[in-house]
Short mmCIF file of C-alpha atoms in Angstrom, two decimals:
data_model
loop_
_atom_site.label_atom_id
_atom_site.label_comp_id
_atom_site.label_asym_id
_atom_site.label_seq_id
_atom_site.Cartn_x
_atom_site.Cartn_y
_atom_site.Cartn_z
CA UNK A 418 0.02 0.07 -0.07
CA UNK A 419 1.45 3.47 -0.98
CA UNK A 420 2.66 5.45 2.01
CA UNK A 421 3.35 9.04 1.25
CA UNK A 422 0.78 11.64 0.01
CA UNK A 423 2.07 11.93 -3.53
CA UNK A 424 2.12 8.22 -4.13
CA UNK A 425 -1.35 7.96 -2.76
CA UNK A 426 -2.69 10.66 -5.16
CA UNK A 427 -1.20 9.00 -7.97
CA UNK A 428 -2.68 5.60 -7.06
CA UNK A 429 -6.02 7.27 -6.79
CA UNK A 430 -5.73 8.74 -10.32
CA UNK A 431 -4.71 5.65 -11.93
CA UNK A 432 -7.38 3.69 -10.16
CA UNK A 433 -10.07 6.15 -11.20
CA UNK A 434 -8.86 6.10 -14.86
CA UNK A 435 -8.87 2.45 -15.04
CA UNK A 436 -12.36 2.14 -13.39
CA UNK A 437 -13.93 4.93 -15.52
CA UNK A 438 -12.46 3.04 -18.63
CA UNK A 439 -13.38 -0.61 -17.67
CA UNK A 440 -16.78 0.10 -15.82
CA UNK A 441 -17.79 3.59 -16.90
CA UNK A 442 -17.73 6.88 -15.16
CA UNK A 443 -21.35 6.86 -13.69
CA UNK A 444 -20.93 3.32 -12.40
CA UNK A 445 -17.87 4.04 -10.37
CA UNK A 446 -17.91 5.59 -6.87
CA UNK A 447 -15.08 7.41 -4.84
CA UNK A 448 -15.35 4.37 -2.57
CA UNK A 449 -14.57 2.08 -5.63
CA UNK A 450 -11.61 4.22 -6.55
CA UNK A 451 -10.30 4.26 -2.90
CA UNK A 452 -10.62 0.54 -2.60
CA UNK A 453 -8.78 -0.02 -5.79
CA UNK A 454 -5.91 2.27 -4.68
CA UNK A 455 -5.83 0.46 -1.33
CA UNK A 456 -6.95 3.42 0.79
CA UNK A 457 -10.06 4.44 2.64
CA UNK A 458 -12.91 6.67 1.21
CA UNK A 459 -11.94 9.21 3.69
CA UNK A 460 -8.47 9.37 2.34
CA UNK A 461 -9.91 9.83 -1.17
CA UNK A 462 -11.74 12.88 0.03
CA UNK A 463 -8.70 14.33 1.66
CA UNK A 464 -7.00 14.44 -1.68
CA UNK A 465 -9.92 15.34 -4.09
CA UNK A 466 -13.07 17.16 -3.85
CA UNK A 467 -14.88 14.76 -6.05
CA UNK A 468 -14.63 11.88 -8.62
CA UNK A 469 -14.43 14.26 -11.53
CA UNK A 470 -11.33 16.14 -10.06
CA UNK A 471 -9.21 13.07 -9.78
CA UNK A 472 -8.68 13.06 -13.58
CA UNK A 473 -7.52 16.82 -13.68
CA UNK A 474 -5.00 16.86 -10.85
CA UNK A 475 -2.00 18.97 -11.83
CA UNK A 476 -3.80 21.46 -13.97
CA UNK A 477 -3.20 24.21 -11.64
CA UNK A 478 0.60 23.47 -11.76
CA UNK A 479 0.23 23.45 -15.52
CA UNK A 480 -1.40 26.71 -15.65
CA UNK A 481 1.15 28.28 -13.34
CA UNK A 482 4.11 27.01 -15.38
CA UNK A 483 2.49 28.07 -18.67
CA UNK A 484 1.75 31.76 -17.40
CA UNK A 485 5.29 31.95 -15.82
CA UNK A 486 6.70 30.99 -19.32
CA UNK A 487 4.46 33.76 -20.91
CA UNK A 488 6.06 36.21 -18.60
CA UNK A 489 9.51 34.94 -19.29
CA UNK A 490 9.00 34.90 -23.01
CA UNK A 491 11.40 37.29 -24.95
CA UNK A 492 10.06 40.75 -25.19
CA UNK A 493 10.32 40.87 -29.00
CA UNK A 494 7.80 38.23 -29.26
CA UNK A 495 4.21 39.15 -30.27
CA UNK A 496 1.43 37.21 -28.64
CA UNK A 497 1.37 34.29 -31.00
CA UNK A 498 5.11 33.70 -30.74
CA UNK A 499 4.88 34.11 -26.94
CA UNK A 500 2.37 31.27 -26.80
CA UNK A 501 4.29 28.86 -29.00
CA UNK A 502 7.41 29.61 -27.02
CA UNK A 503 5.49 29.02 -23.66
CA UNK A 504 3.88 25.77 -24.73
CA UNK A 505 7.39 24.69 -25.75
CA UNK A 506 8.82 25.80 -22.41
CA UNK A 507 6.39 23.38 -20.54
CA UNK A 508 6.67 20.53 -22.88
CA UNK A 509 8.25 18.34 -20.34
CA UNK A 510 5.04 18.47 -18.29
CA UNK A 511 3.18 17.16 -21.44
CA UNK A 512 5.82 14.45 -21.83
CA UNK A 513 5.82 13.30 -18.15
CA UNK A 514 2.03 13.33 -18.10
CA UNK A 515 1.41 11.52 -21.31
CA UNK A 516 1.15 7.89 -19.80
CA UNK A 517 -1.85 9.24 -18.02
CA UNK A 518 -3.28 11.90 -20.33
CA UNK A 519 -3.35 9.74 -23.54
CA UNK A 520 -5.60 7.08 -22.13
CA UNK A 521 -7.51 9.71 -20.22
CA UNK A 522 -8.59 11.39 -23.60
CA UNK A 523 -10.72 8.27 -24.40
CA UNK A 524 -12.27 8.34 -20.88
CA UNK A 525 -13.26 11.99 -21.28
CA UNK A 526 -14.52 11.52 -24.93
CA UNK A 527 -16.83 8.87 -23.50
CA UNK A 528 -18.05 10.90 -20.49
CA UNK A 529 -20.05 14.08 -20.84
CA UNK A 530 -19.58 15.00 -17.17
CA UNK A 531 -15.83 14.74 -17.64
CA UNK A 532 -16.05 16.89 -20.99
CA UNK A 533 -17.82 19.49 -18.98
CA UNK A 534 -14.98 19.68 -16.38
CA UNK A 535 -12.43 19.63 -19.11
CA UNK A 536 -13.93 22.68 -20.87
CA UNK A 537 -14.11 24.41 -17.43
CA UNK A 538 -10.34 23.70 -16.93
CA UNK A 539 -9.61 25.04 -20.55
CA UNK A 540 -11.75 28.05 -19.76
CA UNK A 541 -9.79 28.85 -16.62
CA UNK A 542 -6.47 28.17 -18.46
CA UNK A 543 -7.54 30.58 -21.25
CA UNK A 544 -8.42 33.24 -18.62
CA UNK A 545 -4.91 32.93 -16.96
CA UNK A 546 -3.21 33.12 -20.35
CA UNK A 547 -5.13 36.01 -21.30
CA UNK A 548 -4.05 37.80 -18.03
CA UNK A 549 -0.48 36.92 -18.61
CA UNK A 550 -0.65 38.40 -22.27
CA UNK A 551 -2.28 41.59 -20.93
CA UNK A 552 0.75 42.02 -18.63
CA UNK A 553 2.82 41.90 -21.72
CA UNK A 554 0.80 44.91 -23.08
CA UNK A 555 -1.73 43.07 -25.25
CA UNK A 556 -5.23 44.56 -25.06
CA UNK A 557 -7.66 42.25 -23.32
CA UNK A 558 -9.85 41.40 -26.30
CA UNK A 559 -6.86 40.60 -28.46
CA UNK A 560 -5.28 38.66 -25.71
CA UNK A 561 -8.55 36.66 -25.23
CA UNK A 562 -8.65 36.07 -28.99
CA UNK A 563 -4.96 34.90 -29.13
CA UNK A 564 -5.33 32.75 -26.05
CA UNK A 565 -8.32 30.75 -27.53
CA UNK A 566 -6.48 30.26 -30.85
CA UNK A 567 -3.33 29.15 -29.14
CA UNK A 568 -5.28 26.74 -27.06
CA UNK A 569 -6.84 25.34 -30.16
CA UNK A 570 -3.43 24.95 -31.73
CA UNK A 571 -1.90 23.24 -28.79
CA UNK A 572 -4.68 20.79 -28.52
CA UNK A 573 -4.13 20.01 -32.28
CA UNK A 574 -0.41 19.65 -31.59
CA UNK A 575 -0.97 17.25 -28.59
CA UNK A 576 -3.31 15.20 -30.50
CA UNK A 577 -0.98 14.80 -33.42
CA UNK A 578 1.93 13.99 -31.04
CA UNK A 579 -0.40 11.23 -29.46
CA UNK A 580 -0.77 9.84 -33.02
CA UNK A 581 2.57 10.09 -34.51
CA UNK A 582 5.66 9.42 -32.45
CA UNK A 583 8.16 10.16 -35.35
CA UNK A 584 8.49 13.69 -34.12
CA UNK A 585 8.77 15.13 -30.70
CA UNK A 586 6.25 17.25 -29.10
CA UNK A 587 8.16 20.54 -29.76
CA UNK A 588 8.03 19.86 -33.41
CA UNK A 589 4.45 18.91 -33.32
CA UNK A 590 3.54 21.89 -31.39
CA UNK A 591 5.41 24.26 -33.89
CA UNK A 592 3.82 22.58 -36.86
CA UNK A 593 0.40 22.89 -35.18
CA UNK A 594 0.93 26.67 -34.74
CA UNK A 595 2.11 26.94 -38.29
CA UNK A 596 -0.94 25.01 -39.37
CA UNK A 597 -3.18 27.32 -37.45
CA UNK A 598 -1.54 30.43 -38.95
CA UNK A 599 -2.09 28.87 -42.42
CA UNK A 600 -5.62 27.61 -41.85
CA UNK A 601 -6.65 31.14 -40.59
CA UNK A 602 -5.60 32.93 -43.91
CA UNK A 603 -8.15 33.76 -46.51
CA UNK A 604 -7.75 31.46 -49.40
CA UNK A 605 -10.46 33.36 -51.20
CA UNK A 606 -8.07 36.45 -51.43
CA UNK A 607 -5.72 34.31 -53.34
CA UNK A 608 -8.56 32.80 -55.42
CA UNK A 609 -9.83 36.31 -56.23
CA UNK A 610 -6.44 37.54 -57.52
CA UNK A 611 -5.47 34.44 -59.47
CA UNK A 612 -8.72 33.33 -61.05
CA UNK A 613 -9.86 36.26 -63.06
CA UNK A 614 -13.54 37.33 -62.55
CA UNK A 615 -15.61 34.06 -62.08
CA UNK A 616 -17.55 34.74 -58.96
CA UNK A 617 -17.92 31.55 -57.30
CA UNK A 618 -21.53 30.01 -57.21
CA UNK A 619 -23.41 30.53 -54.05
CA UNK A 620 -24.27 26.82 -53.71
CA UNK A 621 -22.27 23.73 -52.90
CA UNK A 622 -22.39 20.68 -54.79
CA UNK B 1206 -50.77 38.47 -20.07
CA UNK B 1207 -49.14 36.88 -23.22
CA UNK B 1208 -51.23 34.27 -25.04
CA UNK B 1209 -49.37 32.30 -27.61
CA UNK B 1210 -46.41 29.91 -26.91
CA UNK B 1211 -43.76 32.15 -28.53
CA UNK B 1212 -44.79 35.12 -26.54
CA UNK B 1213 -44.84 33.29 -23.31
CA UNK B 1214 -41.19 32.02 -24.10
CA UNK B 1215 -40.01 35.59 -24.77
CA UNK B 1216 -41.77 36.92 -21.53
CA UNK B 1217 -40.00 34.10 -19.50
CA UNK B 1218 -36.68 34.94 -21.21
CA UNK B 1219 -36.92 38.73 -20.31
CA UNK B 1220 -38.20 38.06 -16.92
CA UNK B 1221 -35.30 35.68 -16.04
CA UNK B 1222 -32.76 38.15 -17.59
CA UNK B 1223 -34.05 41.04 -15.45
CA UNK B 1224 -34.34 39.00 -12.26
CA UNK B 1225 -30.88 37.36 -12.66
CA UNK B 1226 -29.54 40.97 -13.15
CA UNK B 1227 -31.38 42.64 -10.41
CA UNK B 1228 -31.40 40.01 -7.80
CA UNK B 1229 -28.76 37.51 -8.76
CA UNK B 1230 -29.01 34.02 -10.38
CA UNK B 1231 -28.86 31.96 -7.10
CA UNK B 1232 -31.54 34.11 -5.51
CA UNK B 1233 -34.04 33.64 -8.43
CA UNK B 1234 -36.34 30.58 -8.71
CA UNK B 1235 -38.32 29.34 -11.64
CA UNK B 1236 -41.30 30.37 -9.63
CA UNK B 1237 -40.00 33.97 -9.51
CA UNK B 1238 -39.45 34.06 -13.24
CA UNK B 1239 -42.82 32.57 -13.95
CA UNK B 1240 -44.62 35.01 -11.60
CA UNK B 1241 -42.77 37.96 -13.19
CA UNK B 1242 -43.95 36.75 -16.67
CA UNK B 1243 -47.52 36.30 -15.46
CA UNK B 1244 -47.56 32.47 -15.90
CA UNK B 1245 -47.57 29.48 -13.60
CA UNK B 1246 -44.43 27.66 -12.68
CA UNK B 1247 -45.86 24.72 -14.50
CA UNK B 1248 -45.92 26.90 -17.73
CA UNK B 1249 -42.32 27.73 -17.09
CA UNK B 1250 -41.31 23.96 -16.93
CA UNK B 1251 -43.36 23.37 -20.07
CA UNK B 1252 -41.03 25.63 -21.93
CA UNK B 1253 -37.76 25.23 -20.21
CA UNK B 1254 -35.74 22.43 -18.51
CA UNK B 1255 -34.35 24.59 -15.95
CA UNK B 1256 -33.72 28.09 -15.06
CA UNK B 1257 -30.23 28.09 -16.76
CA UNK B 1258 -31.78 27.09 -20.01
CA UNK B 1259 -34.05 30.31 -20.15
CA UNK B 1260 -31.05 32.37 -21.22
CA UNK B 1261 -29.83 29.96 -24.01
CA UNK B 1262 -33.11 29.66 -26.00
CA UNK B 1263 -32.58 29.68 -29.70
CA UNK B 1264 -28.98 28.30 -29.62
CA UNK B 1265 -30.27 25.12 -31.49
CA UNK B 1266 -31.73 27.30 -34.29
CA UNK B 1267 -28.48 29.35 -34.38
CA UNK B 1268 -26.43 26.15 -34.85
CA UNK B 1269 -28.70 24.82 -37.31
CA UNK B 1270 -28.66 28.11 -39.46
CA UNK B 1271 -24.80 28.34 -39.06
CA UNK B 1272 -24.03 24.91 -40.22
CA UNK B 1273 -26.62 25.17 -43.18
CA UNK B 1274 -24.77 28.30 -44.21
CA UNK B 1275 -21.37 26.24 -44.09
CA UNK B 1276 -22.93 23.62 -46.57
CA UNK B 1277 -24.10 26.49 -48.78
CA UNK B 1278 -20.80 28.43 -48.92
CA UNK B 1279 -19.03 28.71 -52.18
CA UNK B 1280 -17.03 25.63 -52.93
CA UNK B 1281 -13.96 27.49 -53.75
CA UNK B 1282 -13.85 28.77 -50.16
CA UNK B 1283 -11.18 27.15 -47.79
CA UNK B 1284 -12.51 26.61 -44.28
CA UNK B 1285 -11.68 30.06 -42.96
CA UNK B 1286 -13.50 31.79 -45.49
CA UNK B 1287 -16.32 29.41 -45.20
CA UNK B 1288 -16.76 30.38 -41.53
CA UNK B 1289 -16.54 34.05 -42.25
CA UNK B 1290 -19.17 33.78 -44.89
CA UNK B 1291 -21.42 31.65 -42.71
CA UNK B 1292 -21.10 33.90 -39.76
CA UNK B 1293 -22.03 36.68 -42.18
CA UNK B 1294 -24.96 34.75 -43.44
CA UNK B 1295 -26.68 34.49 -40.08
CA UNK B 1296 -25.79 37.95 -39.02
CA UNK B 1297 -29.53 38.87 -38.95
CA UNK B 1298 -29.91 36.45 -36.12
CA UNK B 1299 -27.29 38.36 -34.11
CA UNK B 1300 -28.94 41.62 -35.03
CA UNK B 1301 -32.50 40.32 -34.03
CA UNK B 1302 -31.23 38.92 -30.56
CA UNK B 1303 -28.89 41.72 -29.63
CA UNK B 1304 -31.38 43.49 -27.41
CA UNK B 1305 -31.33 40.20 -25.46
CA UNK B 1306 -27.79 38.92 -25.87
CA UNK B 1307 -26.17 42.31 -25.10
CA UNK B 1308 -27.45 42.60 -21.52
CA UNK B 1309 -27.15 38.89 -21.03
CA UNK B 1310 -23.47 38.90 -21.38
CA UNK B 1311 -23.10 40.70 -18.22
CA UNK B 1312 -25.40 38.38 -16.36
CA UNK B 1313 -23.30 35.47 -17.72
CA UNK B 1314 -19.98 37.14 -16.70
CA UNK B 1315 -21.28 37.53 -13.17
CA UNK B 1316 -22.76 33.85 -12.91
CA UNK B 1317 -20.29 30.76 -12.89
CA UNK B 1318 -23.22 28.46 -13.31
CA UNK B 1319 -24.27 30.28 -16.60
CA UNK B 1320 -20.68 30.50 -17.89
CA UNK B 1321 -20.67 26.76 -17.71
CA UNK B 1322 -23.67 26.44 -19.68
CA UNK B 1323 -22.40 29.04 -22.13
CA UNK B 1324 -19.29 26.87 -22.57
CA UNK B 1325 -21.28 23.87 -23.13
CA UNK B 1326 -23.19 25.57 -25.75
CA UNK B 1327 -20.01 26.92 -27.32
CA UNK B 1328 -18.56 23.42 -27.39
CA UNK B 1329 -21.51 21.92 -28.96
CA UNK B 1330 -21.62 24.47 -31.62
CA UNK B 1331 -17.92 23.79 -32.39
CA UNK B 1332 -18.81 20.12 -32.65
CA UNK B 1333 -21.50 20.91 -35.17
CA UNK B 1334 -19.46 23.32 -36.98
CA UNK B 1335 -16.54 20.80 -37.11
CA UNK B 1336 -18.96 18.10 -38.69
CA UNK B 1337 -20.17 20.73 -41.35
CA UNK B 1338 -16.74 21.41 -42.25
CA UNK B 1339 -15.63 17.79 -42.71
CA UNK B 1340 -18.73 17.34 -45.02
CA UNK B 1341 -16.72 19.95 -47.25
CA UNK B 1342 -13.64 17.67 -47.25
CA UNK B 1343 -11.71 19.15 -44.41
CA UNK B 1344 -10.02 16.54 -42.10
CA UNK B 1345 -11.52 16.25 -38.62
CA UNK B 1346 -8.37 17.61 -36.55
CA UNK B 1347 -8.29 20.64 -39.21
CA UNK B 1348 -11.95 21.32 -39.04
CA UNK B 1349 -11.87 21.26 -35.25
CA UNK B 1350 -9.01 23.55 -35.01
CA UNK B 1351 -10.70 26.08 -37.36
CA UNK B 1352 -13.81 25.78 -35.88
CA UNK B 1353 -12.38 26.83 -32.37
CA UNK B 1354 -10.33 29.62 -34.08
CA UNK B 1355 -13.48 30.84 -35.95
CA UNK B 1356 -15.49 30.77 -32.91
CA UNK B 1357 -12.99 32.92 -30.96
CA UNK B 1358 -12.97 35.34 -34.07
CA UNK B 1359 -16.65 35.59 -34.04
CA UNK B 1360 -16.81 36.28 -30.31
CA UNK B 1361 -14.27 38.96 -30.72
CA UNK B 1362 -16.30 40.49 -33.73
CA UNK B 1363 -19.64 40.34 -31.68
CA UNK B 1364 -18.04 41.96 -28.65
CA UNK B 1365 -16.45 44.69 -30.82
CA UNK B 1366 -19.73 45.39 -32.38
CA UNK B 1367 -21.53 45.63 -29.01
CA UNK B 1368 -18.95 48.35 -28.03
CA UNK B 1369 -18.79 50.25 -31.45
CA UNK B 1370 -22.05 51.03 -33.33
CA UNK B 1371 -20.18 53.03 -36.06
CA UNK B 1372 -19.89 49.92 -38.08
CA UNK B 1373 -22.30 47.17 -38.89
CA UNK B 1374 -21.87 43.57 -37.65
CA UNK B 1375 -20.76 42.28 -40.99
CA UNK B 1376 -17.83 44.71 -41.01
CA UNK B 1377 -17.00 44.02 -37.35
CA UNK B 1378 -16.87 40.21 -38.09
CA UNK B 1379 -14.77 40.67 -41.37
CA UNK B 1380 -12.27 42.75 -39.09
CA UNK B 1381 -12.25 40.16 -36.40
CA UNK B 1382 -11.33 37.45 -38.81
CA UNK B 1383 -8.72 39.49 -40.35
CA UNK B 1384 -7.47 40.44 -36.85
CA UNK B 1385 -7.43 36.71 -35.92
CA UNK B 1386 -5.40 35.91 -39.22
CA UNK B 1387 -2.88 38.56 -38.29
CA UNK B 1388 -2.57 37.89 -34.80
CA UNK B 1389 -1.86 34.14 -35.46
CA UNK B 1390 1.06 35.05 -37.72
CA UNK B 1391 4.69 34.82 -36.34
CA UNK B 1392 5.87 38.34 -35.85
CA UNK B 1393 9.26 36.95 -34.94
CA UNK B 1394 9.55 35.42 -38.41
CA UNK B 1395 8.29 38.57 -39.88
CA UNK B 1396 10.67 40.69 -38.03
CA UNK B 1397 13.50 38.49 -39.30
CA UNK B 1398 12.60 38.45 -42.94
CA UNK B 1399 10.80 41.72 -43.70
CA UNK B 1400 12.60 44.30 -41.51
CA UNK B 1401 11.88 46.94 -44.17
CA UNK B 1402 8.18 46.80 -43.78
CA UNK B 1403 6.78 50.19 -42.87
CA UNK B 1404 4.07 48.84 -40.91
CA UNK B 1405 5.60 46.79 -38.13
CA UNK B 1406 3.39 44.10 -36.74
CA UNK B 1407 1.57 45.01 -33.49
CA UNK B 1408 3.37 43.67 -30.38
CA UNK B 1409 0.63 44.89 -28.31
CA UNK B 1410 0.09 48.36 -26.96
#
């Protein structure tokens, strides 16, 4: 049976992940998780507020590390480069947590209650990233816009990294930001200047 | 007292908005809302599942209109232009709903339970937008990335339109998408390659 607090937390997280996966989130109680981890239910609630929180331990530490990286980013960087730099700075956290977060994604995808909590965590992270960008002199609306776009790009990068191990996370992240940049360009402007005058039809196939 | 169903729904929505604003969300019951709208509590629950839902009526219709516009967008458009085109296509819905959605934003900003519901609505909208883009041949990960970025851009555009009436929503939306495009470019790379540009990229104010 694990002794120290950190080990207990980890055991509870893994127990929860496995039970949610094998038995379903609704069918799993905090007592089940505690039993599987070899501790009492009371110990469970000393560590976590509820069974949803078990899967999101460490999000506060991640948010803190990311916003600190934003503060430390080179001054010459605009907000977009700042975000890419910052996600790169905390990539070791993604790498360390991958054994847990990679299987976790399937459990979240199958569980609306966990999706809701995941969205709340994302929203809170975006709020913190927005504040950190504002400290660098970005206006609040622009900071918020960039924070959401950067969050979308980083999610894309992490998902690509989960699927393809031929490149490291840093490269996947850089490619994701690059892809986001390209995807948010108007291709119609190009179409207009290259294809002479034919207005595209207003209907799809 | 309002007679037909649509009028009752509208009365309930306005009553809820005003009560949440004046008295606070937690302190307002469905019965309070019904009383203010001049109907019974039972009538309230014939129209809405709970008091949170009252403020988000019409989101399904909006999602349907937006995804239909995505299907109807010119084939030559890439995903980004498709989204701008589609938000433009449904702008009348934003305009019609503005008297309600503009004051609503302050109530949501003050109420965590409503923020959660708003995020869930956004997430669901992104899921639908992603599917509609996939129907146009965009890969799922890219469609999801563009959908999130477009959602962030449209939120920026609507917020700017709320603040500044000197331009219409269509122009604000186009500017927001343009701003999102610019903000998601690497200014570091630009600094390196086009040092001669007379218009340096914004590094924030």
